XYZ file of C-alpha atoms in Angstrom:
657
model
C 8.108 -32.870 22.868
C 7.321 -29.204 22.118
C 6.691 -26.881 25.023
C 4.475 -23.742 25.250
C 6.105 -21.026 26.541
C 3.170 -18.627 26.821
C 0.136 -19.654 29.161
C -2.410 -17.523 26.889
C -1.589 -19.014 23.566
C -2.282 -22.323 21.680
C -0.887 -25.360 22.385
C 0.902 -27.145 19.955
C -1.723 -29.315 18.295
C -3.464 -25.957 17.285
C -0.216 -25.414 15.400
C 0.563 -28.566 13.881
C -1.012 -30.056 10.663
C -3.029 -26.593 10.230
C -4.894 -28.053 6.938
C -5.969 -31.153 9.226
C -6.962 -29.359 12.415
C -10.368 -28.622 13.208
C -11.427 -25.130 12.957
C -14.502 -22.766 14.331
C -16.644 -19.897 12.448
C -15.271 -16.814 13.813
C -17.151 -13.394 14.075
C -20.554 -14.842 12.220
C -22.631 -12.248 13.412
C -20.914 -9.580 11.475
C -20.859 -11.818 8.369
C -24.660 -12.063 8.873
C -24.517 -8.315 9.298
C -22.830 -7.437 5.929
C -25.145 -9.525 4.161
C -28.016 -7.713 5.899
C -26.614 -4.641 4.874
C -26.564 -6.039 1.309
C -30.056 -6.573 1.399
C -30.795 -3.066 2.654
C -28.982 -1.356 0.227
C -30.979 -3.515 -2.112
C -34.491 -2.083 -0.746
C -32.725 1.586 -0.975
C -32.085 0.555 -4.733
C -35.265 -0.568 -5.979
C -37.048 2.470 -4.262
C -34.829 4.925 -6.165
C -35.084 3.035 -9.261
C -38.966 2.825 -8.866
C -39.616 -0.922 -8.583
C -40.847 -0.102 -4.956
C -43.067 2.556 -4.433
C -42.030 5.073 -1.378
C -43.309 8.134 -1.039
C -40.231 9.271 1.838
C -37.838 8.619 -0.852
C -38.239 9.712 -4.371
C -37.577 7.601 -7.520
C -34.742 9.078 -10.143
C -34.178 8.765 -13.665
C -30.398 8.535 -14.772
C -31.530 10.008 -18.044
C -31.830 13.432 -16.120
C -28.296 13.477 -15.588
C -26.932 12.748 -19.134
C -29.690 15.128 -20.620
C -28.224 18.287 -22.296
C -28.560 21.796 -20.925
C -29.755 24.982 -22.563
C -28.211 28.047 -22.756
C -30.860 29.531 -19.864
C -30.071 26.649 -17.982
C -33.159 24.572 -18.343
C -32.723 20.646 -18.751
C -33.853 19.359 -22.222
C -37.239 17.332 -22.155
C -37.374 17.990 -18.145
C -37.980 21.272 -17.452
C -41.457 22.608 -18.238
C -40.613 25.086 -20.967
C -38.382 22.231 -23.002
C -40.602 19.462 -21.768
C -41.436 18.255 -25.632
C -37.394 18.819 -26.396
C -35.553 15.845 -25.346
C -32.845 16.889 -27.555
C -29.867 19.413 -27.490
C -28.706 21.246 -30.741
C -25.342 23.248 -30.908
C -24.619 26.871 -32.055
C -21.828 27.962 -33.178
C -20.341 28.733 -29.797
C -21.414 25.218 -28.579
C -24.144 26.858 -26.556
C -27.475 24.511 -26.750
C -30.727 24.986 -27.376
C -33.002 22.337 -26.957
C -34.870 20.675 -29.879
C -37.570 18.211 -30.392
C -35.674 16.210 -32.998
C -32.202 16.068 -34.711
C -31.853 16.731 -38.341
C -30.979 14.054 -40.274
C -30.160 15.884 -43.696
C -28.281 19.108 -44.004
C -31.358 22.346 -44.825
C -29.111 25.517 -45.450
C -32.564 27.795 -45.111
C -33.345 26.399 -41.974
C -32.422 27.330 -38.480
C -32.458 26.795 -35.148
C -32.379 29.670 -33.021
C -32.521 31.067 -29.441
C -36.388 30.898 -28.359
C -37.133 34.029 -28.599
C -35.964 34.500 -32.174
C -37.324 31.237 -33.660
C -40.578 32.326 -34.642
C -38.954 35.720 -36.653
C -36.400 33.408 -38.582
C -38.833 30.892 -39.540
C -40.864 33.881 -41.071
C -37.801 35.095 -42.858
C -34.794 32.726 -43.168
C -32.314 34.781 -44.771
C -32.410 36.761 -41.235
C -30.953 33.434 -39.674
C -27.441 34.147 -41.308
C -27.478 37.372 -39.460
C -28.095 35.470 -36.110
C -25.572 32.947 -36.857
C -22.803 35.740 -36.797
C -23.928 36.571 -33.371
C -24.547 33.019 -32.182
C -28.017 32.848 -31.391
C -28.799 31.079 -34.492
C -27.382 27.556 -36.687
C -28.271 26.275 -39.737
C -29.322 22.758 -39.696
C -26.948 19.963 -40.620
C -26.931 16.402 -40.654
C -26.644 14.875 -37.361
C -26.807 11.796 -35.051
C -28.227 11.582 -31.677
C -25.541 10.581 -28.829
C -26.782 11.157 -25.386
C -29.934 13.243 -25.999
C -27.368 15.402 -28.065
C -27.568 16.230 -31.942
C -23.989 15.573 -32.882
C -22.752 16.269 -36.535
C -22.377 13.767 -38.585
C -21.061 15.484 -42.016
C -17.987 17.365 -42.866
C -18.546 20.368 -41.132
C -15.976 22.571 -43.087
C -18.180 21.390 -46.287
C -20.963 22.298 -44.355
C -19.458 25.815 -43.722
C -19.084 26.359 -47.767
C -22.542 25.450 -48.610
C -24.130 27.684 -46.194
C -21.757 30.608 -47.286
C -23.413 30.071 -51.010
C -26.777 29.698 -49.474
C -25.783 33.420 -47.512
C -24.255 34.844 -50.405
C -27.554 34.576 -52.821
C -29.172 36.231 -50.001
C -26.579 39.144 -49.786
C -25.697 37.719 -46.505
C -22.086 36.810 -45.554
C -20.632 34.041 -43.035
C -17.224 34.463 -41.336
C -15.241 31.142 -40.832
C -16.231 31.587 -37.203
C -19.768 30.555 -37.958
C -19.088 26.819 -37.847
C -18.867 24.786 -34.890
C -15.438 24.724 -32.880
C -13.225 21.905 -33.392
C -10.061 20.468 -31.843
C -8.554 19.016 -34.419
C -4.909 18.858 -32.688
C -6.463 17.150 -29.508
C -8.596 14.993 -31.758
C -5.736 14.362 -33.665
C -3.404 13.292 -31.198
C -6.361 10.760 -29.650
C -7.005 9.348 -32.652
C -3.520 8.432 -33.335
C -3.174 7.435 -29.705
C -6.008 4.690 -30.289
C -4.579 3.327 -33.687
C -1.164 2.863 -32.229
C -2.490 0.951 -29.077
C -4.531 -1.229 -31.295
C -1.815 -1.921 -33.696
C 0.507 -2.553 -31.063
C -2.353 -4.311 -28.643
C -0.235 -7.798 -28.838
C 2.790 -6.432 -27.560
C 1.081 -3.897 -24.965
C -0.782 -6.513 -23.520
C 1.401 -9.399 -23.834
C 4.803 -7.352 -21.884
C 2.727 -5.532 -19.656
C 0.610 -8.369 -18.460
C 2.349 -11.225 -19.164
C 6.329 -10.511 -19.429
C 5.471 -8.653 -16.263
C 4.240 -11.187 -14.390
C 7.334 -13.579 -15.229
C 9.673 -10.827 -14.502
C 7.909 -10.283 -11.299
C 8.615 -13.799 -10.631
C 11.884 -13.643 -11.264
C 12.765 -10.947 -9.082
C 11.236 -12.990 -5.968
C 13.239 -16.301 -7.102
C 16.509 -13.832 -7.106
C 15.775 -12.993 -3.524
C 16.537 -16.936 -2.529
C 20.071 -16.723 -4.545
C 22.271 -16.977 -1.372
C 24.496 -14.020 -0.460
C 22.319 -11.708 -2.910
C 19.752 -10.272 -0.319
C 22.533 -10.195 2.272
C 24.730 -7.882 -0.025
C 22.412 -5.901 -1.351
C 20.348 -4.711 1.924
C 23.931 -3.956 3.815
C 25.329 -2.254 0.634
C 22.245 0.391 0.666
C 22.617 0.504 4.457
C 26.105 1.338 4.733
C 25.825 3.367 1.672
C 23.454 5.413 3.306
C 25.661 5.970 6.388
C 28.736 7.068 3.994
C 26.351 9.587 1.807
C 25.278 11.189 5.696
C 29.140 11.233 6.699
C 30.113 12.643 3.372
C 27.346 15.073 3.012
C 28.324 16.623 6.591
C 32.033 16.726 6.061
C 31.276 18.469 2.919
C 29.051 21.197 4.249
C 31.717 21.566 7.476
C 34.114 21.863 4.926
C 32.512 24.510 2.746
C 31.594 26.567 5.627
C 35.063 27.087 6.598
C 35.553 27.937 2.835
C 33.287 30.541 3.016
C 34.664 31.869 6.389
C 37.658 32.942 4.837
C 36.496 34.087 1.818
C 35.209 37.072 2.399
C 32.662 37.118 0.218
C 29.850 35.177 2.163
C 27.892 36.568 5.130
C 27.459 35.740 8.235
C 24.523 33.998 8.257
C 25.038 32.099 5.638
C 28.083 30.675 7.189
C 26.500 29.966 10.349
C 23.753 28.400 8.304
C 25.901 25.554 6.523
C 27.647 24.761 10.055
C 24.135 24.082 11.315
C 23.240 21.865 8.982
C 26.947 20.166 8.889
C 25.911 19.854 12.828
C 22.579 18.381 11.892
C 23.961 16.142 9.431
C 26.444 14.518 12.156
C 24.164 14.462 14.608
C 21.753 11.951 11.842
C 24.839 10.158 11.095
C 25.395 9.241 14.882
C 21.888 8.571 15.556
C 21.797 6.216 12.077
C 24.965 4.263 13.238
C 23.319 3.526 16.384
C 19.841 2.331 14.941
C 22.013 -0.249 12.755
C 23.865 -1.317 15.148
C 20.728 -1.865 17.901
C 19.072 -3.731 14.707
C 21.934 -5.462 13.104
C 21.116 -8.911 14.464
C 16.903 -8.191 13.723
C 18.270 -7.517 9.935
C 19.591 -10.563 9.742
C 16.706 -12.167 10.464
C 14.391 -9.516 8.582
C 16.743 -11.409 5.511
C 16.163 -14.760 6.754
C 12.250 -14.031 6.547
C 12.466 -12.494 3.083
C 13.980 -15.144 1.690
C 11.260 -17.675 3.679
C 8.500 -15.640 1.795
C 9.974 -15.791 -1.211
C 9.803 -19.451 -1.405
C 6.541 -19.651 -0.297
C 5.386 -17.135 -2.800
C 7.316 -19.468 -5.279
C 5.897 -22.696 -4.369
C 2.475 -21.382 -4.847
C 2.519 -19.261 -7.967
C -1.608 -19.648 -8.236
C -2.177 -17.052 -5.219
C -1.461 -14.343 -8.105
C -5.000 -14.892 -9.375
C -6.138 -13.758 -5.941
C -6.265 -10.322 -7.432
C -7.943 -11.095 -10.348
C -10.404 -12.659 -7.929
C -10.716 -9.943 -5.719
C -11.191 -7.526 -9.011
C -14.017 -9.867 -10.104
C -15.743 -9.179 -6.913
C -15.605 -5.088 -6.508
C -16.836 -5.332 -10.112
C -19.639 -7.092 -9.879
C -20.797 -5.026 -6.498
C -20.002 -2.038 -8.335
C -22.243 -2.769 -11.190
C -25.071 -2.969 -9.214
C -23.906 -0.404 -6.509
C -23.269 2.418 -9.453
C -26.697 1.561 -10.985
C -28.105 2.739 -7.611
C -26.201 5.563 -7.419
C -27.088 6.904 -10.548
C -30.579 6.526 -9.699
C -30.170 8.326 -6.400
C -28.334 11.060 -7.825
C -30.810 11.642 -10.071
C -33.820 11.755 -7.661
C -32.936 15.458 -6.861
C -34.997 18.535 -7.809
C -33.235 20.427 -11.017
C -32.818 23.704 -9.701
C -31.064 26.610 -12.344
C -28.637 28.892 -10.711
C -27.310 31.929 -12.258
C -23.310 33.434 -11.400
C -21.896 36.049 -13.003
C -18.407 36.266 -13.866
C -16.449 39.305 -15.501
C -19.118 40.799 -16.265
C -20.812 37.440 -18.177
C -23.809 35.308 -16.618
C -23.732 31.840 -16.558
C -26.394 29.865 -16.136
C -26.057 26.055 -14.672
C -27.954 23.039 -12.770
C -27.556 21.702 -9.657
C -29.764 19.050 -7.487
C -31.583 19.899 -4.345
C -31.982 16.527 -2.462
C -34.470 16.037 0.629
C -33.157 14.673 3.773
C -33.619 11.470 3.124
C -32.114 11.056 -0.060
C -29.270 12.495 1.784
C -28.918 9.630 3.864
C -29.494 7.186 1.189
C -26.483 8.849 -0.406
C -24.389 8.304 3.002
C -25.763 4.956 3.238
C -24.732 3.132 -0.161
C -21.493 5.094 0.632
C -20.904 2.893 3.687
C -21.834 -0.027 1.686
C -19.229 0.363 -0.430
C -16.440 1.064 2.145
C -17.464 -2.206 4.460
C -18.026 -4.238 0.991
C -14.461 -3.249 -0.855
C -12.609 -3.492 2.628
C -14.561 -6.630 3.414
C -12.983 -8.283 0.181
C -9.342 -6.512 1.070
C -9.748 -8.200 4.327
C -10.799 -11.576 2.978
C -7.726 -11.728 0.866
C -5.262 -11.160 2.999
C -6.986 -13.830 5.286
C -6.232 -15.973 2.038
C -2.783 -15.349 1.843
C -2.032 -15.506 5.814
C -3.555 -19.125 5.551
C -1.528 -19.715 3.017
C 1.794 -18.577 3.800
C 1.361 -19.857 7.699
C 0.308 -23.369 6.127
C 3.345 -23.439 4.497
C 5.437 -22.480 7.211
C 3.622 -24.938 9.570
C 4.898 -27.912 7.110
C 7.589 -30.415 8.072
C 7.886 -31.183 4.331
C 7.596 -27.732 2.558
C 8.159 -29.607 -1.030
C 4.927 -31.147 -0.869
C 3.293 -27.926 -0.325
C 1.660 -26.343 -3.762
C -1.051 -25.078 -5.385
C -3.787 -26.782 -3.335
C -2.613 -24.685 -0.427
C -4.071 -21.808 -1.886
C -7.318 -23.401 -2.670
C -7.919 -24.715 0.979
C -6.801 -21.705 2.043
C -9.743 -19.613 -0.001
C -12.163 -23.127 1.201
C -11.139 -22.527 4.749
C -11.553 -18.742 4.651
C -14.871 -18.808 3.016
C -16.211 -21.480 5.553
C -14.882 -20.172 8.765
C -13.419 -16.379 8.955
C -15.490 -14.460 6.929
C -17.433 -12.898 9.502
C -13.792 -12.268 11.073
C -13.213 -10.065 7.988
C -16.394 -8.424 8.199
C -15.616 -7.239 11.235
C -12.286 -5.947 10.774
C -13.461 -4.339 7.708
C -16.665 -2.552 9.233
C -14.124 -0.861 11.997
C -12.374 0.728 8.546
C -15.551 1.529 7.098
C -16.980 3.334 9.813
C -13.817 5.477 10.232
C -13.894 6.279 6.476
C -17.539 6.913 6.589
C -17.021 9.338 9.304
C -14.096 10.689 7.640
C -16.703 11.505 4.095
C -19.059 13.241 6.797
C -16.607 15.372 7.934
C -15.358 16.367 4.465
C -18.787 17.379 3.897
C -19.109 19.186 6.711
C -15.945 21.009 5.785
C -16.690 22.280 2.756
C -19.942 23.981 4.012
C -17.763 25.270 6.093
C -15.517 26.654 3.968
C -18.695 28.039 2.172
C -19.830 30.067 5.105
C -16.494 31.193 6.096
C -16.001 29.809 9.337
C -12.517 29.374 10.072
C -12.859 27.869 13.305
C -14.861 25.165 12.130
C -12.201 24.487 9.532
C -9.616 24.354 12.063
C -11.508 22.044 14.281
C -12.576 20.038 11.502
C -9.349 19.589 10.054
C -7.627 18.168 13.278
C -10.524 15.402 13.683
C -9.978 14.491 10.310
C -6.366 13.930 10.752
C -6.707 12.413 13.810
C -9.420 9.781 12.120
C -6.666 9.240 9.496
C -4.203 8.361 11.542
C -6.534 6.069 13.351
C -7.638 4.428 10.202
C -3.589 4.073 9.028
C -3.484 1.988 12.738
C -6.506 0.043 12.527
C -5.398 -1.332 8.697
C -1.991 -2.201 10.468
C -3.589 -3.832 13.516
C -6.370 -5.366 11.236
C -3.765 -7.051 9.155
C -1.692 -8.513 11.885
C -4.971 -9.918 13.634
C -5.786 -11.536 10.481
C -2.796 -13.227 10.715
C -3.139 -14.513 13.866
C -6.564 -15.780 12.904
C -5.319 -17.615 10.390
C -2.603 -19.432 12.327
C -4.528 -19.969 15.385
C -8.117 -19.481 14.183
C -8.883 -16.522 16.896
C -11.974 -14.233 16.484
C -11.140 -10.928 15.794
C -11.343 -9.214 19.106
C -9.084 -11.581 20.408
C -6.466 -11.571 17.336
C -6.143 -7.817 17.945
C -5.552 -7.787 21.552
C -2.612 -10.952 20.990
C -1.566 -9.000 17.997
C -0.862 -5.649 19.704
C 1.032 -7.390 22.789
C 2.855 -9.193 20.551
C 3.918 -6.485 18.310
C 4.741 -4.708 21.457
C 7.065 -7.936 22.165
C 8.917 -7.839 19.296
C 8.737 -4.013 18.004
C 12.630 -4.205 16.896
C 11.917 -7.393 14.590
C 8.966 -5.923 13.035
C 10.651 -2.523 12.523
C 13.709 -4.508 10.674
C 11.469 -6.250 8.669
C 9.593 -3.674 7.805
C 12.314 -1.671 6.900
C 13.972 -4.418 4.726
C 10.742 -5.518 3.115
C 9.895 -1.808 2.117
C 13.066 -1.495 0.358
C 12.682 -4.751 -1.389
C 9.176 -3.777 -2.619
C 9.912 -0.465 -4.252
C 12.671 -2.157 -5.963
C 10.789 -4.665 -7.031
C 8.013 -2.274 -8.075
C 10.546 -0.581 -9.942
C 12.538 -3.026 -11.439
C 9.733 -5.162 -13.144
C 7.796 -2.163 -14.864
C 11.362 -0.754 -15.891
C 12.669 -3.991 -17.218
C 9.768 -5.120 -18.817
C 9.092 -1.877 -21.036
C 13.027 -2.011 -22.075
C 11.813 -5.652 -23.548
C 9.012 -3.811 -24.932
C 10.576 -1.273 -26.658
C 13.171 -3.697 -28.189
C 10.610 -5.855 -29.803
C 8.703 -3.055 -30.984
C 11.561 -0.996 -32.115
C 13.455 -3.658 -33.468
C 11.136 -6.639 -34.103
C 7.389 -5.668 -35.152
C 6.587 -3.647 -38.611
C 6.266 0.101 -38.179
C 3.964 0.515 -41.064
C 0.741 0.557 -39.343
C 2.215 3.063 -36.169
C 3.213 6.714 -36.269
C 4.690 6.120 -32.772
C 5.697 4.231 -29.721
C 5.815 6.209 -26.654
C 2.322 6.051 -26.018
C 2.133 2.606 -26.135
C 4.937 2.691 -24.278
C 3.761 4.335 -21.383
C 0.335 1.735 -21.497
C 2.880 -0.956 -21.394
C 4.735 0.726 -18.408
C 1.297 1.220 -16.570
C 0.151 -2.362 -16.384
C 3.350 -3.867 -15.367
C 3.609 -1.646 -13.137
C 0.274 -2.591 -11.678
C 1.295 -6.244 -12.326
C 4.103 -5.292 -9.868
C 2.027 -3.806 -7.590
C -0.068 -6.670 -7.433
C 2.783 -9.123 -6.473
C 3.827 -6.566 -3.946
C 1.160 -6.391 -2.319
C 0.976 -10.113 -1.759
C 4.574 -10.428 -0.957
C 4.145 -7.986 1.701
C 1.400 -9.770 3.344
C 3.373 -13.050 2.900
C 6.386 -11.488 4.554
C 4.541 -10.435 7.755
C 2.929 -13.575 7.615
C 5.863 -15.003 7.565
C 7.577 -13.203 10.312
C 4.599 -14.035 13.091
C 4.582 -17.588 12.212
C 8.563 -17.387 13.307
C 7.048 -15.331 16.388
C 5.020 -18.233 17.259
C 7.014 -20.682 16.366
C 10.070 -19.429 18.460
C 7.936 -18.931 21.508
C 5.764 -22.236 21.193
C 8.499 -24.410 20.647
C 11.949 -25.628 21.487
C 14.736 -25.629 19.632
C 14.620 -28.754 18.111
C 11.165 -28.805 17.413
C 10.711 -25.659 15.517
C 9.115 -25.973 11.919
C 12.085 -22.805 10.719
C 13.932 -24.131 7.797
C 18.081 -24.409 8.507
C 19.078 -20.804 7.140
C 16.495 -19.028 9.122
C 17.363 -21.606 12.484
C 20.899 -20.415 12.258
C 19.880 -16.859 12.059
C 17.634 -17.632 15.299
C 20.300 -19.025 17.079
C 22.935 -16.113 16.473
C 19.809 -13.813 17.585
C 19.386 -15.760 20.526
C 22.911 -16.139 21.150
C 23.604 -12.598 21.249
C 20.591 -11.681 23.322
C 21.258 -14.145 26.028
C 25.041 -12.764 26.124
C 24.117 -9.390 26.260
C 21.564 -10.531 29.283
C 24.450 -12.100 30.714
C 26.733 -9.119 30.467
C 23.619 -6.777 32.401
C 23.402 -9.541 35.200
C 27.255 -9.412 35.715
C 27.389 -5.815 35.889
C 24.123 -5.916 38.026
C 26.461 -8.148 40.720
C 29.279 -6.221 40.395
C 27.208 -3.150 41.431
C 25.507 -4.962 44.093
C 28.887 -6.668 45.756
C 30.658 -3.084 45.593
C 27.623 -1.684 47.063
C 27.676 -4.105 50.035
C 31.574 -4.173 50.451
C 31.044 0.035 50.776
C 28.385 -0.934 53.630
C 30.585 -3.099 55.581
C 33.698 -0.902 55.152
C 31.112 2.118 56.484
C 29.873 -0.160 59.455
C 33.358 -0.857 60.736
C 34.520 2.694 60.704
C 31.400 3.266 62.552
C 32.379 0.780 65.442
C 35.800 1.934 65.151
C 35.068 5.808 65.952
C 32.521 4.335 68.877
C 35.637 2.429 70.389
């Protein structure tokens, strides 16, 4: 029967029949902590929304954020001087004056003007045409209200022509600049883009989502073809080696040519030879690395094939990102409302700045200390929740792939396995996901605080503080990347052994150390394949969409196909990226499952399939042979030392006699 080679690891029954074994809830307190964080976020949100009254935290009004600002920097409807004027009306130079109501009809004898000129123009309307030329007034034209702004609802050019007639009757003139500035080219391009997208929406979404999904599955299926993956990986490895060698040789040859042509200087020749030497050194190092990792690369190819089989056996796993996106959207729908109310709770402050002799007024918001703390807390809740959703998805993928691996008859594994993984994660391991995501959220929150302090330091001109903060930020960025890498592997061990987070992190760390070369080889192979997959699916899909649109779709309702093809490429790239993320997590899970299988069971009891098992046996034989060679070499050294000692002792005895 099977045997356990590591005392710290779980027993055989802990892995066999993963779907039937009993699990316990892990790190429950952290999931309750996440729920408590959501509850506290709701309380803060209710306070800033005005549902709960609290003097320590002012409530907000999101309408303040979208309200127009007049030419003096006053917010329409909120500043004391324009409190009864909530709408913004545009001058010819797009400056704004606050008005009580937006005009519903054209009236070229009435004007909206700068506040100090309004009474003068109201008494003698013909003066308004003079002020229109200086962008201080604007005649009334028909508008509609959009976000408290009076947007023209008529043909602007016709309005200008009519205004010219009224102006000429009063012996005034209006130039063509006395109307709203328009960006016809930009609007025309945008309207054309929208029209083309609407007309070709079936092709865009059909190919960008449906065909891209099928192509991504096809790519994963092709990885299972015998010899294809082996040929592709080793062709790339050998090609890189050849390119390094040829490039170094060409640099050296060019340096020799320059040394005899009498045109190039000594420094140029030395520079070329330095690069040639560097290329030779890199080639030698590259060859050494490949020689060391050659057996691990074979193992990596076998692991990738296993992951490809697992993913094609459980196609419903591709629905997981959609569920995650839905969860993030639900959280954002509430979180964004709280943020808008909190952002509008500050006191509006008008500031003036001068550039190139021209003064500009703009508004800013001054917040209380409690409001700033509320901002920070909402940001922390966003980091924790988004990372929690990602962590839960990684656990579901790890459970799905690990249970597929630790099943004797893999033909029995299908989409129900994903449903089981989803239920198991929701019932037992959400606490572990909350724990791991909490660590990442804390690091991200600290980085956000440092970014805020860094902006303050830049304004103050404190260079030393900027350098210190930059160094700390870089260290935290590295820490975040390391923790994400460790968390991902800890989730895999939680899926296999049902460990708690801390225990899984510790075991994952030492497991990575024991198998660092294998992990490096698998990551190298996986990164290459994932990169190819992320490019292959969108490029091939966009090409098919082009063929269908250019030669199959009627061209009557379109003005161009470039913009729709770009949108199709973006959608296909998103789909292929989703596959790549899941497939990458699946590869890591299969690798760790394989290592656990190897460390826990005898050869005849292992779960690895025949192809992966043969790769394992070859790797093990090579490893044993290298160990045996090392031991023989050590024996020879010991024997030679003993013989030398004996001969020395005999010489001493002979000299004494």
